[in-house]
Coordinates of C-alpha atoms and ligand atoms in Angstrom, one line a residue:
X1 CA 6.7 23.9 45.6
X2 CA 6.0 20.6 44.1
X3 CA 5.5 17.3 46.0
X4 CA 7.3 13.9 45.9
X5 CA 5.6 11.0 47.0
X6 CA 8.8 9.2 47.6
X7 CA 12.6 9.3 47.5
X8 CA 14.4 6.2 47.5
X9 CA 18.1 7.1 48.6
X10 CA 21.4 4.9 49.2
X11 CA 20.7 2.4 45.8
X12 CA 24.0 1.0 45.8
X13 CA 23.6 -0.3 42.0
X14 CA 21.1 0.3 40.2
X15 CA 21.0 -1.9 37.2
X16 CA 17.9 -2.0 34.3
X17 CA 17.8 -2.7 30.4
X18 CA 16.5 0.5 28.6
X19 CA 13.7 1.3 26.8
X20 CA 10.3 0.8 25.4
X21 CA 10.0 -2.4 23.6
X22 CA 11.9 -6.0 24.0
X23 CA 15.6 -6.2 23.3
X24 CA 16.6 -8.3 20.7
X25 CA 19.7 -10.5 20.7
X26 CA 23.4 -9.1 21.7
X27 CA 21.3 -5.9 22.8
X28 CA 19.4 -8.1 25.8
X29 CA 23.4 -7.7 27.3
X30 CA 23.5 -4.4 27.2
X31 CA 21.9 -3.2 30.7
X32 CA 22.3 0.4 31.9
X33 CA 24.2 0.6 35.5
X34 CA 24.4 3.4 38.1
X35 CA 26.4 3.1 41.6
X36 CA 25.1 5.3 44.2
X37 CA 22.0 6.3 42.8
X38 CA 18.4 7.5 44.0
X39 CA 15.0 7.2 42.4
X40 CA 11.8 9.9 42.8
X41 CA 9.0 8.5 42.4
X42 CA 5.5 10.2 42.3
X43 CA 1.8 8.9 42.0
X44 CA 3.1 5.6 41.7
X45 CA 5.6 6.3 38.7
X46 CA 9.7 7.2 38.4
X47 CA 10.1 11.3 38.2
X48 CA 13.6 11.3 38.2
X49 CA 17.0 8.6 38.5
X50 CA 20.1 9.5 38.5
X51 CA 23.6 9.8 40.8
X52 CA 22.1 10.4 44.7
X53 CA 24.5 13.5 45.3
X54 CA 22.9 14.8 41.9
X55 CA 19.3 14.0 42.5
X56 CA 19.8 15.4 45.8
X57 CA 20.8 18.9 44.4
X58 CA 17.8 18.9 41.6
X59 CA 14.9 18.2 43.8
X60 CA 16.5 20.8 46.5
X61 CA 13.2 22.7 47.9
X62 CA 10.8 20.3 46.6
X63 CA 8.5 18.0 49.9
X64 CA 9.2 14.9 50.1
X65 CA 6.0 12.8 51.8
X66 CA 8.7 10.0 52.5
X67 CA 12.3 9.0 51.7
X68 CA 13.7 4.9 51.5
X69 CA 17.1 4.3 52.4
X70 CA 18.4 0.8 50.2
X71 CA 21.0 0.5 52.8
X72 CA 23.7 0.5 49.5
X73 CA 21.4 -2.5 47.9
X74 CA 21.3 -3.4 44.7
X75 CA 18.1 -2.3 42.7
X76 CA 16.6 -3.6 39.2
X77 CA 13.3 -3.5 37.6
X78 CA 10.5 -5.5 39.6
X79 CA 10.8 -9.2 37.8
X80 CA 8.1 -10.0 35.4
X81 CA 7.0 -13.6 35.4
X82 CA 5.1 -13.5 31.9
X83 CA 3.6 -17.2 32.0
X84 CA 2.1 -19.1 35.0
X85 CA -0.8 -21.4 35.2
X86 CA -1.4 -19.9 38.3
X87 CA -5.1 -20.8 39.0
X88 CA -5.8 -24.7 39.4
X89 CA -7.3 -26.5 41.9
X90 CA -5.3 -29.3 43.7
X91 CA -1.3 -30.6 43.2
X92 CA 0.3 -33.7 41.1
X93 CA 2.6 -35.1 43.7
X94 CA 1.3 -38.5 43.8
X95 CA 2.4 -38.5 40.1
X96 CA 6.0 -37.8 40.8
X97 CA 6.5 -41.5 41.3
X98 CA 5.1 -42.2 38.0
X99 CA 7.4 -39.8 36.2
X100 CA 10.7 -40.9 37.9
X101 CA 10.0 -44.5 36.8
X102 CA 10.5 -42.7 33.3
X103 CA 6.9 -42.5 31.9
X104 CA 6.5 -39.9 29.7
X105 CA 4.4 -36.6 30.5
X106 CA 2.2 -36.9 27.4
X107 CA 1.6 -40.1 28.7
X108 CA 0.2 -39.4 31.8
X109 CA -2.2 -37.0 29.8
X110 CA -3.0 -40.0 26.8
X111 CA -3.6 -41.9 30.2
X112 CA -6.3 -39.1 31.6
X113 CA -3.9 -37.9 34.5
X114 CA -1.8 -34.9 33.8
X115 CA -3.5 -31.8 32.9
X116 CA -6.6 -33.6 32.8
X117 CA -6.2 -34.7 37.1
X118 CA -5.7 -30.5 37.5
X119 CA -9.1 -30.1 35.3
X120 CA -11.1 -32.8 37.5
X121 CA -9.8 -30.4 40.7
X122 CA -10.5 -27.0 39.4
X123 CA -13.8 -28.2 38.6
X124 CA -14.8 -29.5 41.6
X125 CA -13.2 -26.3 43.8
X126 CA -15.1 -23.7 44.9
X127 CA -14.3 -20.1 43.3
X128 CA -12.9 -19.5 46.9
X129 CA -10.6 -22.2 47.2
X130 CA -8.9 -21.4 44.0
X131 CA -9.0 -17.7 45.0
X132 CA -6.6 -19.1 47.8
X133 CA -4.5 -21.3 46.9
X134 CA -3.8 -18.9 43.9
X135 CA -3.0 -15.7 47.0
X136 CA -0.2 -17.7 48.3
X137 CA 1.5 -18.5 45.3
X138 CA 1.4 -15.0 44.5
X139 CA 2.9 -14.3 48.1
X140 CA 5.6 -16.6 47.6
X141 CA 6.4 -14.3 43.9
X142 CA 6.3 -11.6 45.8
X143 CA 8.7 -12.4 48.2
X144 CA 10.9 -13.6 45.2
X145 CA 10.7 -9.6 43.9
X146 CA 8.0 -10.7 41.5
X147 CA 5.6 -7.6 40.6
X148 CA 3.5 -8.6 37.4
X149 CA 2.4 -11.8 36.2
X150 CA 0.6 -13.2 33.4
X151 CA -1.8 -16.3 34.3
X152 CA -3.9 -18.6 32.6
X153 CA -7.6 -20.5 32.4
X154 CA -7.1 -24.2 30.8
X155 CA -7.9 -26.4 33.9
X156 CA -12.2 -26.3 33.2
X157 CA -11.9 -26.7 29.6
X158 CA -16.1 -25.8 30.0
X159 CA -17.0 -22.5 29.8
X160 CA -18.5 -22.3 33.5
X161 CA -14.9 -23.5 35.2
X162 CA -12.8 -21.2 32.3
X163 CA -14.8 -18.3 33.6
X164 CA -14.3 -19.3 37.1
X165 CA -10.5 -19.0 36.8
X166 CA -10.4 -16.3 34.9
X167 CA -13.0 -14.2 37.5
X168 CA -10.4 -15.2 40.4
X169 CA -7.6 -14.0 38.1
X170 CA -9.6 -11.1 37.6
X171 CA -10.4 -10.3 41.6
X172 CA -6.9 -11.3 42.8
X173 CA -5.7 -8.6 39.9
X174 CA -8.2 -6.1 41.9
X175 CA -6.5 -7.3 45.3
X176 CA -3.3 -8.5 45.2
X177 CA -0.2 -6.1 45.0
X178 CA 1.3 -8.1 42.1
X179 CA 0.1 -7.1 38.5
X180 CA -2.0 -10.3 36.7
X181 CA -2.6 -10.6 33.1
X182 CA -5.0 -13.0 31.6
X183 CA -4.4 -15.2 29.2
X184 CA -7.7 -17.6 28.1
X185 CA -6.5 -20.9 27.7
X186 CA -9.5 -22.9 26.7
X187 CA -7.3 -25.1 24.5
X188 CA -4.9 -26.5 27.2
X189 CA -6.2 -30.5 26.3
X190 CA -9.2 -32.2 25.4
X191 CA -11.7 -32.9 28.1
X192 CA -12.4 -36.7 28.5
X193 CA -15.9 -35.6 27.3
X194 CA -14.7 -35.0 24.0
X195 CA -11.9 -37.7 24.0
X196 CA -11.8 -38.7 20.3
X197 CA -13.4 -35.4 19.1
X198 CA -10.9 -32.5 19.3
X199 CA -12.7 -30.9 16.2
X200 CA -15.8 -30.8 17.7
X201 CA -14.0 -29.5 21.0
X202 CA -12.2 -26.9 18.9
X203 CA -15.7 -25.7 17.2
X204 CA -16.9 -25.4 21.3
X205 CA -13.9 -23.1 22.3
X206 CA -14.3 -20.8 19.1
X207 CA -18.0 -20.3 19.5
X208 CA -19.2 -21.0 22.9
X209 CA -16.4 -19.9 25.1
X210 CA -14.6 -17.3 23.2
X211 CA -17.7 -15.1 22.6
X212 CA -18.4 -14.9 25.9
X213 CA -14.8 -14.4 27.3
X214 CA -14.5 -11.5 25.2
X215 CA -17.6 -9.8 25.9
X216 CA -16.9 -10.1 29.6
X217 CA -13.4 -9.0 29.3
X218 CA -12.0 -11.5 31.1
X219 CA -8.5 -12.1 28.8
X220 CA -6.2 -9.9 26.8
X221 CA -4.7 -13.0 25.4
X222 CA -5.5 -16.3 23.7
X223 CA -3.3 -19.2 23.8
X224 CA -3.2 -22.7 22.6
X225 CA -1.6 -26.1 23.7
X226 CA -0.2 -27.1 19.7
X227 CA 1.7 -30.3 20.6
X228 CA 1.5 -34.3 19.2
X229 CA -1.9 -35.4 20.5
X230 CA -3.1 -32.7 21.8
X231 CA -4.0 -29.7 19.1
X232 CA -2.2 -29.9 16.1
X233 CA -1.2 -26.7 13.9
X234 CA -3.9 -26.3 12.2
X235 CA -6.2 -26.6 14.9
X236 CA -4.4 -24.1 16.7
X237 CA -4.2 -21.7 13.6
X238 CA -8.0 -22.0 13.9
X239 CA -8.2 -21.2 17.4
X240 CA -5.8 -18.6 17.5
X241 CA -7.2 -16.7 14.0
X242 CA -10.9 -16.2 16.3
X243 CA -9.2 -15.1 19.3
X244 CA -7.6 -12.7 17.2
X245 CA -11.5 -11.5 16.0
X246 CA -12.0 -11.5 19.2
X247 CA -9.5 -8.9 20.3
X248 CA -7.2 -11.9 21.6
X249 CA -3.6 -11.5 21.0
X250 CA -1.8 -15.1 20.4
X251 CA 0.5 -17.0 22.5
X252 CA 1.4 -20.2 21.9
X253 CA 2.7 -23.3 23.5
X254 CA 5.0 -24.0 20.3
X255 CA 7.5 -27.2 20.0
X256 CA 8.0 -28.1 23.2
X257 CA 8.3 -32.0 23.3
X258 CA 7.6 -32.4 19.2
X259 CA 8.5 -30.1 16.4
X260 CA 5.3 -29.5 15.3
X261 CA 5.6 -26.3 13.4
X262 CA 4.1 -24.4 16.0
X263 CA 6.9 -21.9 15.8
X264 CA 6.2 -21.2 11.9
X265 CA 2.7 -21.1 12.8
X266 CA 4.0 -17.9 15.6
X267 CA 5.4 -16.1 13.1
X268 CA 2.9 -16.5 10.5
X269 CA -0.1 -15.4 12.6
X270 CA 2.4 -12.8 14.3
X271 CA 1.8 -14.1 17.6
X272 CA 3.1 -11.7 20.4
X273 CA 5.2 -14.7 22.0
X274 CA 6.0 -18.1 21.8
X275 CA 6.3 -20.7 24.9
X276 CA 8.8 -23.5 25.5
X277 CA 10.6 -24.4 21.8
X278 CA 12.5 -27.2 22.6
X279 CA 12.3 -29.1 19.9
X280 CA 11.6 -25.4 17.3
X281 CA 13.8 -25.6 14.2
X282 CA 15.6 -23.2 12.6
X283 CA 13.3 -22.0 10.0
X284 CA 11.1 -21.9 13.1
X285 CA 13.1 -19.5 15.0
X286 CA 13.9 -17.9 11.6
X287 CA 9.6 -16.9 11.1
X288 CA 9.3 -16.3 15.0
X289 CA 12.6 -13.5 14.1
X290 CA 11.1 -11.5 11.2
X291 CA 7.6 -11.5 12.9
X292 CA 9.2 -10.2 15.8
X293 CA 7.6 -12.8 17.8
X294 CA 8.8 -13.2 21.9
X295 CA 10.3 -16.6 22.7
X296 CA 9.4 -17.1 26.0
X297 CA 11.9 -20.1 27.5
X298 CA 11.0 -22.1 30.6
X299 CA 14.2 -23.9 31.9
X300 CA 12.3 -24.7 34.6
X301 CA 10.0 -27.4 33.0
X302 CA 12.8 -29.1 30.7
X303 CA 14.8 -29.3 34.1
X304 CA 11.6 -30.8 36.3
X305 CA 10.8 -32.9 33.4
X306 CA 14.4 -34.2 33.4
X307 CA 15.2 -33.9 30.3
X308 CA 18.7 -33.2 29.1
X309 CA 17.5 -31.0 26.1
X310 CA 16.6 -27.2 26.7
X311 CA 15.7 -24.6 24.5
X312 CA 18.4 -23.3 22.0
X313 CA 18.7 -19.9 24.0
X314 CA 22.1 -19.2 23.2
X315 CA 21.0 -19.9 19.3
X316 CA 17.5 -17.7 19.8
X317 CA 19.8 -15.0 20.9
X318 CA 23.3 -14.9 18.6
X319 CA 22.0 -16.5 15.3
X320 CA 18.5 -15.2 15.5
X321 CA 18.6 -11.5 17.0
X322 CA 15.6 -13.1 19.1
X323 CA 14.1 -11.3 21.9
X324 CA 14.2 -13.9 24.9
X325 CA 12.5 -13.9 27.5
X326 CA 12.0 -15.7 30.7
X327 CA 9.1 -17.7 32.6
X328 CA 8.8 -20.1 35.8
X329 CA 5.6 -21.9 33.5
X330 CA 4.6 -22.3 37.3
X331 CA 1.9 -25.2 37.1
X332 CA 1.3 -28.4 38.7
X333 CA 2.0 -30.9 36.3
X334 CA 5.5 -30.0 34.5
X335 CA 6.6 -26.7 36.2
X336 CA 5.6 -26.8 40.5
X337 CA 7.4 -23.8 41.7
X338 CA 6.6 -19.9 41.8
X339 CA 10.4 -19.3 42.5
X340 CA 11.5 -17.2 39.6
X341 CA 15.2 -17.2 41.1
X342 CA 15.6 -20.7 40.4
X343 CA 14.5 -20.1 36.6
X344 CA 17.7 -17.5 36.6
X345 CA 19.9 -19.8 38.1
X346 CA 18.8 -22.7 35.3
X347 CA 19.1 -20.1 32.7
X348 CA 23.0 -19.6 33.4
X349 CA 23.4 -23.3 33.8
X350 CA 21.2 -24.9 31.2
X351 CA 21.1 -22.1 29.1
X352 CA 24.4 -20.5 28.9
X353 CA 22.5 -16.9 29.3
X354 CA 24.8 -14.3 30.9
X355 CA 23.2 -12.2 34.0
X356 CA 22.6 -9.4 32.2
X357 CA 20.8 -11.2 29.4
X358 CA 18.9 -13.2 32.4
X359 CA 18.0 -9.4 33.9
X360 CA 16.2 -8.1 30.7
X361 CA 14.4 -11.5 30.0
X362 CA 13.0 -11.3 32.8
X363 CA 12.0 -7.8 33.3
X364 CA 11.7 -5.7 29.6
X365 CA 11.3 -8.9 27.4
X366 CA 8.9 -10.3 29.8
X367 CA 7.2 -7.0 30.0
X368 CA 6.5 -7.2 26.1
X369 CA 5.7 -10.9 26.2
X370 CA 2.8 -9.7 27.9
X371 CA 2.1 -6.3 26.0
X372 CA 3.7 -4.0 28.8
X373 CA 6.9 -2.5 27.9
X374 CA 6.1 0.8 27.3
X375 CA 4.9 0.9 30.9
X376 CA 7.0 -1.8 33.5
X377 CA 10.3 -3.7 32.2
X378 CA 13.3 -1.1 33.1
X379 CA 13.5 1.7 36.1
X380 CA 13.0 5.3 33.9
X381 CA 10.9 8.4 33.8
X382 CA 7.5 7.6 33.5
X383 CA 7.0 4.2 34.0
X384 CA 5.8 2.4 36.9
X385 CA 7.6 2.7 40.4
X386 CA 7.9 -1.4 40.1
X387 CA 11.7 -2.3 42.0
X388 CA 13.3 -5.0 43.4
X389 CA 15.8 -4.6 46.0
X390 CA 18.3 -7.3 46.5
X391 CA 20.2 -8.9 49.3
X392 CA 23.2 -9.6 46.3
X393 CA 26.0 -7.1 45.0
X394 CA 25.5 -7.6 41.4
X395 CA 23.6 -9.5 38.9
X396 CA 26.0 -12.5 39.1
X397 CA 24.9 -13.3 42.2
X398 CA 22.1 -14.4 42.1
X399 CA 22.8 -17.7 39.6
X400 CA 25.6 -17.4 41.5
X401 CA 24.6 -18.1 44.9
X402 CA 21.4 -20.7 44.3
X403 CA 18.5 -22.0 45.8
X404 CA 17.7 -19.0 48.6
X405 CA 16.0 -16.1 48.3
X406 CA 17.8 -13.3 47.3
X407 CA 14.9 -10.4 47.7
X408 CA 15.0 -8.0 50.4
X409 CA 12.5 -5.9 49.7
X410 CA 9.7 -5.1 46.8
X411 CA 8.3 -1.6 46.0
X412 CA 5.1 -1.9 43.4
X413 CA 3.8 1.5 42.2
X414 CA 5.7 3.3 44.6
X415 CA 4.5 1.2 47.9
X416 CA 6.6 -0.9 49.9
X417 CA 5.1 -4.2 49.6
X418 CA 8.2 -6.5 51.0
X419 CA 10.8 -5.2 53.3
X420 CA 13.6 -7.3 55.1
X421 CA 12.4 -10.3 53.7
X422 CA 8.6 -9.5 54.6
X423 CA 5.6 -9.0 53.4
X424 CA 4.8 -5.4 54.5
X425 CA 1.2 -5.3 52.5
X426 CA -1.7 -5.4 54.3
X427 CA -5.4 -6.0 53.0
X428 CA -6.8 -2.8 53.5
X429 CA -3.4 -1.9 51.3
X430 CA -5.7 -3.0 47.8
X431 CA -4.7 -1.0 45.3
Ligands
LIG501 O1 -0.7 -28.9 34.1 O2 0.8 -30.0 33.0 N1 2.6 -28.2 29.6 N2 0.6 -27.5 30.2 C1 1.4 -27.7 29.0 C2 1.2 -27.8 31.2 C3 2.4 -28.3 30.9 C4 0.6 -27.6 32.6 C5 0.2 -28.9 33.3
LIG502 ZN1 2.5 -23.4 30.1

């Protein structure tokens, strides 16, 4: 007779996007939907889904080491949060008064503040420290039903500090419940020691940093910051062609205040994603669409940054067949929150996306933003036990209803990791 490591009975809805890769425009709506449903799980992945009175009658005779009961919740996919500057040392709130007098956020960088404050603070904390303060953000995405992230380097911008963020990424991956994936972001600004000299800074990141990121396999990724004063197109191309003979697949932070090109630049290199894309134009979105490159949107930032224009979701989706997805961008600077649930509720409001489209950007097309779909994204045989369970009847809800937490509990490879609102993981829990 053979063993279940789990039954999870009494799903009120169950509700995922289907499949193996991203979803592409009017098929991100299209989500898959069961009432009264159960989920076996085993060894950490989905065995079986289906009706509960039919799941029931299929795994008659088999053990089952422990059975959940959703209490008639609503289940989806665990939410994917697929680009976070989650390691930095320090906060920016004693620039908030500076940017609600109206100065500009490149500004504040031009004027060394910005990212540039968050690099003098990473540098000077210990590994520790940002091993901390990085734990409780990831609590705090937990709690929001939050089970795999991708996070960044770019606050040392010298290849000692880079590595340091990248090893805590690396031992809170080996720790923490959640899921990390590193991206090396060595071209987040120029340091003030190369102020003036963003060639010379470029030449530093392709051969003294990337070399030695790859070889210690400390990123999967490579992205680059290609925005007016900061690195321009082709400076990014550079950067992004040796990650690439490094092993480093490209993301890129593309168009966000300035339309720099950086979304023909996606689809020319056949980047995996592209970030922000404010300000991307049509022929932009048109290269990022036959490349089949991710736009990743952060309503978040456009909305902290107070600006009135957001990224041309509704556009991305209808006239480009693009595959969005969705990202808190949580950083100190333009992003500060880890709440994911308050990027779905700006992505009905700011972005006209229905809840359906919001579910799969934020679970399969955030899985392939980061490489993942074939294993996390949707809830079906064979890939990872990763659920949310929600205190909400249906998708709506939760733009509906804003600014609380909606989760009630998280399961990550089969383990109960928040229940009733709690963290239920304990240290001795690693995985
Ligand atoms: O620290 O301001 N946009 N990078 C590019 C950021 C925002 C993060 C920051
Ligand atoms: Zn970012």
């Amino acid at each position: 007779m053979s063993q279940l490591d789990l039954f999870i009975t009494g799903i009120g809805r169950l509700v995922t996007p289907i499949g193996q890769q991203a979803r592409r425009g009017r098929d991100m709506g299209d989500v898959f939907e069961i009432t009264d449903a159960a989920i076996a799980v085993h060894e950490g992945r989905i065995v079986a889904i289906g009706k509960e009175v039919e799941l029931q009658q299929k795994l008659e005779g088999r053990s089952i080491n422990r059975t959940l009961d959703a209490a008639g919740k609503m289940v989806t996919p665990g939410l994917i949060d697929p680009h976070t500057h989650l390691v930095h040392g320090g906060s920016r709130e004693h620039e908030l008064a500076l940017k609600r007098s109206g100065v500009p956020y490149l500004d504040i960088l031009a004027q060394g503040g910005g990212i540039l404050s968050t690099v003098r603070k990473t540098r000077e904390a210990s590994e520790e420290q940002l091993y901390n303060q990085a734990k409780q953000s990831l609590d705090e995405m937990l709690l929001q039903g939050v089970t795999t992230i991708e996070a960044k380097s770019g606050y040392g911008l010298d290849l000692e500090t880079e590595l340091k963020q990248l090893r805590v990424a690396q031992r809170l991956q080996a720790a923490h419940p959640i899921d990390l994936v590193s991206t090396f972001m060595g071209a987040h600004a120029v340091p003030v020691e190369y102020a003036g000299r963003t060639d010379e800074f470029v030449q530093v990141i392709i051969e003294n940093m990337l070399p030695v990121i790859a070889a210690e396999k400390l990123a999967e990724f490579c992205d680059v910051f290609c925005e007016h004063g900061v690195f321009s197109v082709e400076q990014s191309r550079r950067i992004l062609e040796a990650g690439k003979r490094y092993g480093l697949k490209s993301k890129i932070h593309a168009d966000e205040i300035v339309a720099l090109g950086g979304a023909e630049l996606a689809g020319e290199i056949q980047a995996i994603s592209a970030e922000h894309l404010l300000a991307a134009t049509d022929q932009g979105l048109a290269a990022m669409s036959k490349s089949g490159v991710i736009p990743v949107v952060l309503p978040g930032t456009s909305f902290n940054l107070g600006l009135t224009k957001h990224a041309r979701a509704r556009d991305m989706i209808d006239n480009f067949a693009l595959p969005v997805a969705l990202s808190t961008d949580y950083n100190p600077g333009s992003c500060p929150t880890e709440s994911i649930q308050l990027i779905i509720m700006l992505a009905s409001l700011n972005l006209n996306m229905s809840p359906e489209e919001i579910l799969t950007a934020c679970t399969l097309n955030a899985a392939a933003a980061i490489g993942r779909e074939s294993s996390i994204g949707s809830i079906e045989i064979g890939k990872h036990a990763d659920l949310t369970v929600w205190n909400a009847p249906n998708l709506a809800y939760l733009p509906y209803h804003f600014g609380i937490n909606h989760t009630f509990g998280v399961i990550k490879r089969g383990r109960t990791v928040v229940w009733d609102r709690q963290l239920v993981h304990r240290v001795e829990d690693a995985k």
